[in-house]
Short mmCIF file of C-alpha atoms and ligand atoms in Angstrom, two decimals:
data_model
loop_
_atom_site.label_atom_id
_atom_site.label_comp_id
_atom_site.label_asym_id
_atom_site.label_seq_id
_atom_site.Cartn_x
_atom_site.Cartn_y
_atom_site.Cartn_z
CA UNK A 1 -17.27 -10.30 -4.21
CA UNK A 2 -20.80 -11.37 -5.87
CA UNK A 3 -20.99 -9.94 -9.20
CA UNK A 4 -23.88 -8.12 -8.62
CA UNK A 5 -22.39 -5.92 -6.29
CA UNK A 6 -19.51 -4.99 -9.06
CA UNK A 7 -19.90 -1.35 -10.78
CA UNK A 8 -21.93 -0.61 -13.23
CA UNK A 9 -21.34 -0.24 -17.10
CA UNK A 10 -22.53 2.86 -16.77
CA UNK A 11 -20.35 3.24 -13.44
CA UNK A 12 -17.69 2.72 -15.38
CA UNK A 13 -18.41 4.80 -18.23
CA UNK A 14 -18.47 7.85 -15.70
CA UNK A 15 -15.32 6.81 -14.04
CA UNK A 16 -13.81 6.80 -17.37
CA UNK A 17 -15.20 10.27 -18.70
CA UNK A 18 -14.50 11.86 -15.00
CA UNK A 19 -11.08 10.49 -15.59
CA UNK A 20 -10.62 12.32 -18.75
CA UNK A 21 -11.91 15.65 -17.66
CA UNK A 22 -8.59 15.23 -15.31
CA UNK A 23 -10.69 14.65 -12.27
CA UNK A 24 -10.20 11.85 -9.59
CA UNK A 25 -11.65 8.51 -9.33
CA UNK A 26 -11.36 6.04 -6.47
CA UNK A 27 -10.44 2.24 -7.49
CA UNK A 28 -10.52 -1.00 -5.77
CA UNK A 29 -7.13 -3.07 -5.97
CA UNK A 30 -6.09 -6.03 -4.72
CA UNK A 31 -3.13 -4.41 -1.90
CA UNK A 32 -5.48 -1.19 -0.90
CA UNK A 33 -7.61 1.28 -2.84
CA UNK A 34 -5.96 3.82 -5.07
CA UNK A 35 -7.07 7.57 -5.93
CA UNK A 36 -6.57 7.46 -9.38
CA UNK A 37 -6.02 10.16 -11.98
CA UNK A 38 -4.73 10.09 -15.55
CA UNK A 39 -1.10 9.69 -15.49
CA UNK A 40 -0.36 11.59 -18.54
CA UNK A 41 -2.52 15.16 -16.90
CA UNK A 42 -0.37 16.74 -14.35
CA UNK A 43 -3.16 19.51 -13.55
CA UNK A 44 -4.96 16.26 -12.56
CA UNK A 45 -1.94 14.75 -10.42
CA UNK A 46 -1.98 18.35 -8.75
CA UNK A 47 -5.36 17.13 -7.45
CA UNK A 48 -3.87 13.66 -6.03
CA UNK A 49 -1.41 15.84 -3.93
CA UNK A 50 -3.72 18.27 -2.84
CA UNK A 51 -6.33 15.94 -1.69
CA UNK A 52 -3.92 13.35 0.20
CA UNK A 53 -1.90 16.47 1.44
CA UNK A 54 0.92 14.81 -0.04
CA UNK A 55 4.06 16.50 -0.03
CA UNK A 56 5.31 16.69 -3.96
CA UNK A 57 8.82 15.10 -3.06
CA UNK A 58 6.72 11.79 -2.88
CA UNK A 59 6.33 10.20 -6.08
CA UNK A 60 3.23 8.00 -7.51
CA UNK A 61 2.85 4.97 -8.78
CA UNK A 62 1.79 4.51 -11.96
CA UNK A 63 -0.91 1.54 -12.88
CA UNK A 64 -1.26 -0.09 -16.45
CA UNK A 65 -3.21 -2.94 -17.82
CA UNK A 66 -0.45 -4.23 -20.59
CA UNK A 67 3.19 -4.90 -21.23
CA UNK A 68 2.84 -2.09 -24.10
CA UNK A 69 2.17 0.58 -22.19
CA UNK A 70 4.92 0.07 -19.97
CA UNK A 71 7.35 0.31 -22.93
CA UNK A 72 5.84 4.19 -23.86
CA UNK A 73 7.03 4.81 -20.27
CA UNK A 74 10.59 3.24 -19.45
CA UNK A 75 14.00 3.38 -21.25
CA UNK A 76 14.86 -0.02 -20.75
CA UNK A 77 13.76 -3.56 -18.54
CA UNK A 78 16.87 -4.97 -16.79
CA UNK A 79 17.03 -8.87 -17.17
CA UNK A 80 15.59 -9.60 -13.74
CA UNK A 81 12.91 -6.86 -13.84
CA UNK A 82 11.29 -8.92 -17.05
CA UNK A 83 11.78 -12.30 -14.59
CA UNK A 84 9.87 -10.33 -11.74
CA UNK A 85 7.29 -9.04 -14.60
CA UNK A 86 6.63 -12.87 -15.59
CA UNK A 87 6.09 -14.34 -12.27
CA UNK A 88 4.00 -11.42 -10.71
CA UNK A 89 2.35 -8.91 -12.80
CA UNK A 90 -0.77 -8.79 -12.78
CA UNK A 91 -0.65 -8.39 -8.82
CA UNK A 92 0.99 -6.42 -6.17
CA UNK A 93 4.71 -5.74 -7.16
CA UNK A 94 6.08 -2.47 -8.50
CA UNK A 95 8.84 -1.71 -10.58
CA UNK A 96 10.99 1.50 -10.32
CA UNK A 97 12.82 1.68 -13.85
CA UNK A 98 14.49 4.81 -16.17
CA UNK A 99 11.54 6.83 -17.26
CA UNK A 100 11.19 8.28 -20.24
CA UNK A 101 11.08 11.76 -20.95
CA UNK A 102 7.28 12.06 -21.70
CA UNK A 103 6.53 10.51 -18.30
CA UNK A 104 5.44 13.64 -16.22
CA UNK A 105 7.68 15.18 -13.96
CA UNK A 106 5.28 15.55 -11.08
CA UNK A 107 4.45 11.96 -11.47
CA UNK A 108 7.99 10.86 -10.61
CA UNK A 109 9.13 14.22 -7.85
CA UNK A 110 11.38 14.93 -10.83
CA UNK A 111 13.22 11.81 -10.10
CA UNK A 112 14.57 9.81 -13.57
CA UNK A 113 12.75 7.08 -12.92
CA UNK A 114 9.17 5.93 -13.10
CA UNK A 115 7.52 3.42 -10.70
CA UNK A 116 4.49 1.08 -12.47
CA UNK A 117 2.88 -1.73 -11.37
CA UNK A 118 -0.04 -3.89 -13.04
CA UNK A 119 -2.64 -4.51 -10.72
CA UNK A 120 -4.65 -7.72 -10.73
CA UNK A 121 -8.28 -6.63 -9.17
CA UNK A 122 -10.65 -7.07 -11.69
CA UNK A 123 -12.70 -4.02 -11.85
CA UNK A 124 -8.99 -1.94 -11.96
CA UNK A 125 -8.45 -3.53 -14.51
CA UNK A 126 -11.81 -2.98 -16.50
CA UNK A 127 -11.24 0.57 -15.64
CA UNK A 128 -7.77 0.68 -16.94
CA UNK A 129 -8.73 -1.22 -20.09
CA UNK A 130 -11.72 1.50 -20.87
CA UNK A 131 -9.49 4.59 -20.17
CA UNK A 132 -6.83 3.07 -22.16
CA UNK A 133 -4.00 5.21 -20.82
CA UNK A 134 -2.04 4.31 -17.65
CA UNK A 135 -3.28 5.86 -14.12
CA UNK A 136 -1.44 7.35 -11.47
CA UNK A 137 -3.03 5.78 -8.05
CA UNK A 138 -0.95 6.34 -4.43
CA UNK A 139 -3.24 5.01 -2.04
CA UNK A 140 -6.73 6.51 -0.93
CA UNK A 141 -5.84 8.07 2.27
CA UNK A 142 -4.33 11.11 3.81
CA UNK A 143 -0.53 11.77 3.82
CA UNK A 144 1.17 9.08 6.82
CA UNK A 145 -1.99 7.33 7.88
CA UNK A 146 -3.42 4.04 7.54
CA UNK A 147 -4.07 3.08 3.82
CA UNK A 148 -7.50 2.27 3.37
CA UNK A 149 -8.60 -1.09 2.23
CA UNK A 150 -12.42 -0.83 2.21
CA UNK A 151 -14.57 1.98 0.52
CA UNK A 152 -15.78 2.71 3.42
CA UNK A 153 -12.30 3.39 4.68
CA UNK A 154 -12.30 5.83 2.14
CA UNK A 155 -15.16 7.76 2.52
CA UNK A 156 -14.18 8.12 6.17
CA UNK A 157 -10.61 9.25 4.99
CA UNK A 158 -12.08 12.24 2.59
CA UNK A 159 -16.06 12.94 4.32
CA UNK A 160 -17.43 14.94 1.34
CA UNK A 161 -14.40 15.66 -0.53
CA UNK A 162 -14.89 11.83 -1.65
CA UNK A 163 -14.54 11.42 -5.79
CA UNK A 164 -16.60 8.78 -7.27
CA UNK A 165 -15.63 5.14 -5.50
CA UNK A 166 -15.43 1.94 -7.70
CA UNK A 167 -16.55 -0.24 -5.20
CA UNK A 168 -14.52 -3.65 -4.79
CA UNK A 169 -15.38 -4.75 -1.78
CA UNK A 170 -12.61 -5.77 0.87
CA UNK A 171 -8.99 -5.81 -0.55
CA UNK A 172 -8.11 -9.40 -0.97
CA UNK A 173 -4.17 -8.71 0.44
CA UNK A 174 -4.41 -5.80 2.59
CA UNK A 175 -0.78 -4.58 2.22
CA UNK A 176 0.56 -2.17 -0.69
CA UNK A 177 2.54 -3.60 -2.92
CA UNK A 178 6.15 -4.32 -2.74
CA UNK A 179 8.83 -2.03 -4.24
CA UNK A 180 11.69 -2.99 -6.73
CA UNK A 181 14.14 -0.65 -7.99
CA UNK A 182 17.20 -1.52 -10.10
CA UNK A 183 20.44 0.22 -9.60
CA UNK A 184 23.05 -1.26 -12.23
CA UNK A 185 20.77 -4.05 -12.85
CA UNK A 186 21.04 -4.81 -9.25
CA UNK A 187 17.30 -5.69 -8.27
CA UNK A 188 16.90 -3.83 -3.96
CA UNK A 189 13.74 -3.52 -2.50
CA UNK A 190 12.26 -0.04 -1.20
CA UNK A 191 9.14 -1.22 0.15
CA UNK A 192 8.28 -4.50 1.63
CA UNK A 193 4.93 -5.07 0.77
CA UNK A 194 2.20 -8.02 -0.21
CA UNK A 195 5.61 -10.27 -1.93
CA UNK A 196 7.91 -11.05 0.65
CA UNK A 197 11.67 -11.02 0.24
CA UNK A 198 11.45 -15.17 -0.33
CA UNK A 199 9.20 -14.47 -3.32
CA UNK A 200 11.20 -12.47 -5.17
CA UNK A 201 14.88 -14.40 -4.23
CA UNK A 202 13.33 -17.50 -5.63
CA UNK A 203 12.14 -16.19 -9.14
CA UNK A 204 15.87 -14.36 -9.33
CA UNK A 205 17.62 -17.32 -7.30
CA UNK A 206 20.10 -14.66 -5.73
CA UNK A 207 20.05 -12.44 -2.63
CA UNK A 208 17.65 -9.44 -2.79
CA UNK A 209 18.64 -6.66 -0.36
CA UNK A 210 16.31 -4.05 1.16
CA UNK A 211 17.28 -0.51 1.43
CA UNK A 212 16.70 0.30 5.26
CA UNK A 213 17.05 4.09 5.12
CA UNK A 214 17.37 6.30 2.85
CA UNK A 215 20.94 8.00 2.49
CA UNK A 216 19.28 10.83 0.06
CA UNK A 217 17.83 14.24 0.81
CA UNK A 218 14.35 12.80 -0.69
CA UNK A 219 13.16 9.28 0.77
CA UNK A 220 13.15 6.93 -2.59
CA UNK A 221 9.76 5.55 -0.98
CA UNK A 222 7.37 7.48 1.51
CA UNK A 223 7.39 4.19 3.17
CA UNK A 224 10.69 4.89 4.40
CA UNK A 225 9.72 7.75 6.19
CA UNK A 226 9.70 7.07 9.68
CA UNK A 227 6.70 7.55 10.45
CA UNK A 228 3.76 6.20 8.29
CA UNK A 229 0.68 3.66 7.97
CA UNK A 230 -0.07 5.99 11.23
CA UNK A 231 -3.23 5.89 13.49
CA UNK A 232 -4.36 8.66 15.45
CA UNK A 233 -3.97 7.42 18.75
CA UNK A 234 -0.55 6.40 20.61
CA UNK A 235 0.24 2.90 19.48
CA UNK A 236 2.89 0.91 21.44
CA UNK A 237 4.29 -2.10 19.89
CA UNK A 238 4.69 -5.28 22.26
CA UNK A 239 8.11 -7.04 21.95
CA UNK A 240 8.21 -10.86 20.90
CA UNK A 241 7.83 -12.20 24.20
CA UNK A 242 5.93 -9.92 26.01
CA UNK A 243 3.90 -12.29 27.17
CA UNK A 244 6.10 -13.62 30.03
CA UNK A 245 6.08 -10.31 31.15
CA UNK A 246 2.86 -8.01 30.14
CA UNK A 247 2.70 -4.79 30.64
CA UNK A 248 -0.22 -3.67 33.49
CA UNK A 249 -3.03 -2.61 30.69
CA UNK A 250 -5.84 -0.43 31.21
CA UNK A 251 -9.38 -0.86 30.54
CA UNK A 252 -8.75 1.99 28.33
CA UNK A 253 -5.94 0.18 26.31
CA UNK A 254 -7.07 -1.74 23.20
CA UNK A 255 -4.85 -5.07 21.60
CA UNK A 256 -3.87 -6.00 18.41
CA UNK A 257 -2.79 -9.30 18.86
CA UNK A 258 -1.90 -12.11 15.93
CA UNK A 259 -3.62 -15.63 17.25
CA UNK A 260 -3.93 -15.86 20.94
CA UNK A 261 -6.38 -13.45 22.86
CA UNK A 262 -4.98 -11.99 26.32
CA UNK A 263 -7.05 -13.96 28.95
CA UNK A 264 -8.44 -11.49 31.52
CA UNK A 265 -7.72 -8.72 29.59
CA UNK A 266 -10.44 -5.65 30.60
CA UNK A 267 -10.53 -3.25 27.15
CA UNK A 268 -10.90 -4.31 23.68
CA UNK A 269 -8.83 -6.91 21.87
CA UNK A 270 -8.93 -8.25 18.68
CA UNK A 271 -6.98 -11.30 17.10
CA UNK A 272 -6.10 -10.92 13.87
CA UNK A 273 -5.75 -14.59 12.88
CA UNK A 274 -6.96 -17.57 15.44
CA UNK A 275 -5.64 -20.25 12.89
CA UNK A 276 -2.56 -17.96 12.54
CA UNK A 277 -2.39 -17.52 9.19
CA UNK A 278 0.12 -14.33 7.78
CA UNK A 279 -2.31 -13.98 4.73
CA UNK A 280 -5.52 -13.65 7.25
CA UNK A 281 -3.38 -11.20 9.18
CA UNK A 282 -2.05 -8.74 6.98
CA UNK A 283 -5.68 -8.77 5.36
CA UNK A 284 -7.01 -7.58 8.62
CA UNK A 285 -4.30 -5.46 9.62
CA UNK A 286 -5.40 -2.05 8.49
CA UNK A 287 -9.37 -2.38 8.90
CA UNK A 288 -8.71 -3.54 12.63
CA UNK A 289 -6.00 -0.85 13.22
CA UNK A 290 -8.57 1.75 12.01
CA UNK A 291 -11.24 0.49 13.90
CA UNK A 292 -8.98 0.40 17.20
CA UNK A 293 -8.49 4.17 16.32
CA UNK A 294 -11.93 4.87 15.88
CA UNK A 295 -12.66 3.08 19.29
CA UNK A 296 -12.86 4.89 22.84
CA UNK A 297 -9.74 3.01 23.72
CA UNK A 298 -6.93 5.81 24.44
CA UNK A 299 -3.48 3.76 23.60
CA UNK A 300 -3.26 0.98 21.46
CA UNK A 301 -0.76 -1.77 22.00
CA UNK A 302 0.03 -4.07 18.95
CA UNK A 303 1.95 -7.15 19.43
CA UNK A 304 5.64 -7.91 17.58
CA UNK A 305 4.91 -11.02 15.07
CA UNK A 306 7.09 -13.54 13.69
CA UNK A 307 9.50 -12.20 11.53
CA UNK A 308 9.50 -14.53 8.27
CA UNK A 309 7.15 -13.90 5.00
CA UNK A 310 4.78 -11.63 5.40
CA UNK A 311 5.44 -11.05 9.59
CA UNK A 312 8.94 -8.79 8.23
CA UNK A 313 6.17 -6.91 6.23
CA UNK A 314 3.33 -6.41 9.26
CA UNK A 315 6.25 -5.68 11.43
CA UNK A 316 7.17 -2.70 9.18
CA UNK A 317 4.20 -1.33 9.20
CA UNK A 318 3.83 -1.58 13.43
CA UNK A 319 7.19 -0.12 13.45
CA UNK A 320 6.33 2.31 11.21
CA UNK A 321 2.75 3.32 12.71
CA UNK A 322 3.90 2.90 16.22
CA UNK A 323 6.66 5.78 15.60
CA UNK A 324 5.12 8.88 17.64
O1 TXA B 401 -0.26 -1.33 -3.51
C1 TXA B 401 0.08 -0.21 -3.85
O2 TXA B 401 1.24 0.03 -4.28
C2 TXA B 401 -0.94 0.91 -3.75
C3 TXA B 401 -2.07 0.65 -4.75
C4 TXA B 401 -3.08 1.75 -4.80
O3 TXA B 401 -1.53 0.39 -6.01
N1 TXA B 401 -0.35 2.18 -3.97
C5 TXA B 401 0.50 2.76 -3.09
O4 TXA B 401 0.91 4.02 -3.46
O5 TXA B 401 0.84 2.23 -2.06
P1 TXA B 401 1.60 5.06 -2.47
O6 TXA B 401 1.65 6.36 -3.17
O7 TXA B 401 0.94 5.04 -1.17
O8 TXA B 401 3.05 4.55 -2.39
C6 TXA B 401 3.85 4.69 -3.53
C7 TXA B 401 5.28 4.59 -3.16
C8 TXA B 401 5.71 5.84 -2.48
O9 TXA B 401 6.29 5.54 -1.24
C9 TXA B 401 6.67 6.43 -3.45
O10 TXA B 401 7.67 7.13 -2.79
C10 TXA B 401 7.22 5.23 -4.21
O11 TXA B 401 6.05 4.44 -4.35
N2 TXA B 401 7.72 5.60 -5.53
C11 TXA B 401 7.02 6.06 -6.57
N3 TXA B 401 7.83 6.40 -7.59
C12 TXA B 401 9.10 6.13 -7.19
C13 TXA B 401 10.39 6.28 -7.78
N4 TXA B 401 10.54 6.78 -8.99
N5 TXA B 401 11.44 5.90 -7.05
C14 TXA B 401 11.28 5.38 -5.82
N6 TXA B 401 10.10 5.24 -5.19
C15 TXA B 401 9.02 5.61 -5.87
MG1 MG B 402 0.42 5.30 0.72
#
């Protein structure tokens, strides 16, 4: 985004001393915009819950803007969590390692662990650098819907109840980041997110599994709830091939397709990449999802995309939006 558009100094000074007096900040990252609060204030992480309705058995992530702060946080970085740190922070991947005791216990849902990441968009991590301390940011929407990655998204997510935004403009990704947790040293992922699976095999050169469902009372990630990323309206997901076989739309239907528009087709329809590009897609993803909601279509169908790279990841989100 131009420069000139970017906060503020004096934006950010006020982000910084709202931030202090435990109150909530919006900020711009890279996967989605965060509601951020100081990690370290739990009667200010009391106001992340109550705003997002988010039930406290759903742990935050935690942002920083250096390697030290991470250490005042964790008991120890397995071997391949330091090769994951190297070849992706800053950006969107985020660690679930032993917490320390100091780490608040709302922060984590009382769990041991801590999850941080280190985001890479620039005025995040201005703000980060002036606060100093590490921030607690889930993302800027209401508990299970679609994660907002515009601050107008936001505003639309919260009406008047909106804290100060650090604008951003557009997220450059789209899709939160993706979760690593280390059991034994044994590097699983809990949330497929902006780094696919491939990514993160390659820097470890072994096999990375993904935890499917959770086997515990508490989800490890709200992502694995099954229902999440939600809109409003009944989404349908359309199977790989539907197209030798489409289902007899409405005008009142809306389409979320990937490259090829449905010739013919009487309601709204929007392609998320013509040059079919996964990047351009899961960049669009949420802003076109929303804006089907917002529509006067009734039922949204979203079509099935290829499942490699960042396809598994848009296809867990449908799944996970379409379950209603
Ligand atoms: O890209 C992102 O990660 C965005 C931006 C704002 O950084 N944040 C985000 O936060 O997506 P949120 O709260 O929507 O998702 C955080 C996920 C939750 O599903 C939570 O359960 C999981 O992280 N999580 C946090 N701490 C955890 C822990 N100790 N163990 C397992 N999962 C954890
Ligand atoms: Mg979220």
């Amino acid at each position: 985004m131009p420069s000139s558009q970017l906060p503020s100094i004096a934006t950010f000074q006020r982000a910084v001393k709202l931030l202090k007096q435990g109150k909530l900040v919006v900020i711009p990252t890279e996967t989605v915009y965060g509601l951020a609060a100081d990690a370290f204030n739990p009667q200010a992480l009391k106001k992340i819950f109550a705003l997002k309705k988010r039930p406290y058995f759903d742990p935050l992530i935690l942002h920083i803007s250096d390697e030290s702060q991470l250490k005042l946080m964790v008991q120890k970085i397995p071997p391949s969590a330091k090769k994951l740190i190297k070849a992706f922070w800053p950006g969107p991947l985020t660690l679930v390692l032993p917490a320390k005791e100091n780490v608040p216990t709302i922060a984590r849902a009382n769990l041991p662990t801590v999850a941080v990441r280190m985001p890479q968009h620039p005025v995040a991590k201005h703000l980060l650098k002036q606060f100093g301390k590490p921030l607690a940011a889930p993302s800027a929407n209401r508990f299970g819907r679609i994660s907002p990655t515009s601050s107008q998204a936001v505003k639309k997510e919260f009406g008047i109840h909106t804290p100060l935004i650090l604008e951003g403009g557009e997220c450059l990704l789209g899709l939160e980041s993706t979760i690593v947790h280390f059991l034994k040293n044994k590097p699983e992922i809990l949330r497929l997110g902006s780094i696919t699976m491939e990514q993160i095999e390659n820097v470890l050169k072994q096999p990375v599994s993904l935890r499917k469902k959770t086997v515990l009372k508490q989800p490890l990630a709200s992502g694995q709830l099954p229902q999440h990323y939600a809109p409003k309206k009944p989404l349908t997901l359309l199977p790989f091939h539907w197209r030798q076989k489409p289902p007899s739309f409405k005008k009142s239907d809306a389409l979320l397709l990937f490259r090829k528009p449905l010739p013919y087709f009487p309601g709204q329809q929007i392609i998320l990449s013509p040059q079919g590009s996964l990047q351009a897609a899961a960049r669009k993803l949420y802003h076109s999802l929303r804006k089907l909601d917002e529509s006067k279509a009734r039922h949204l169908y979203a079509e099935i995309f290829p499942s490699r790279y960042l396809g598994i990841t848009i296809n867990d989100r449908l799944q996970k939006a379409a379950h209603n």
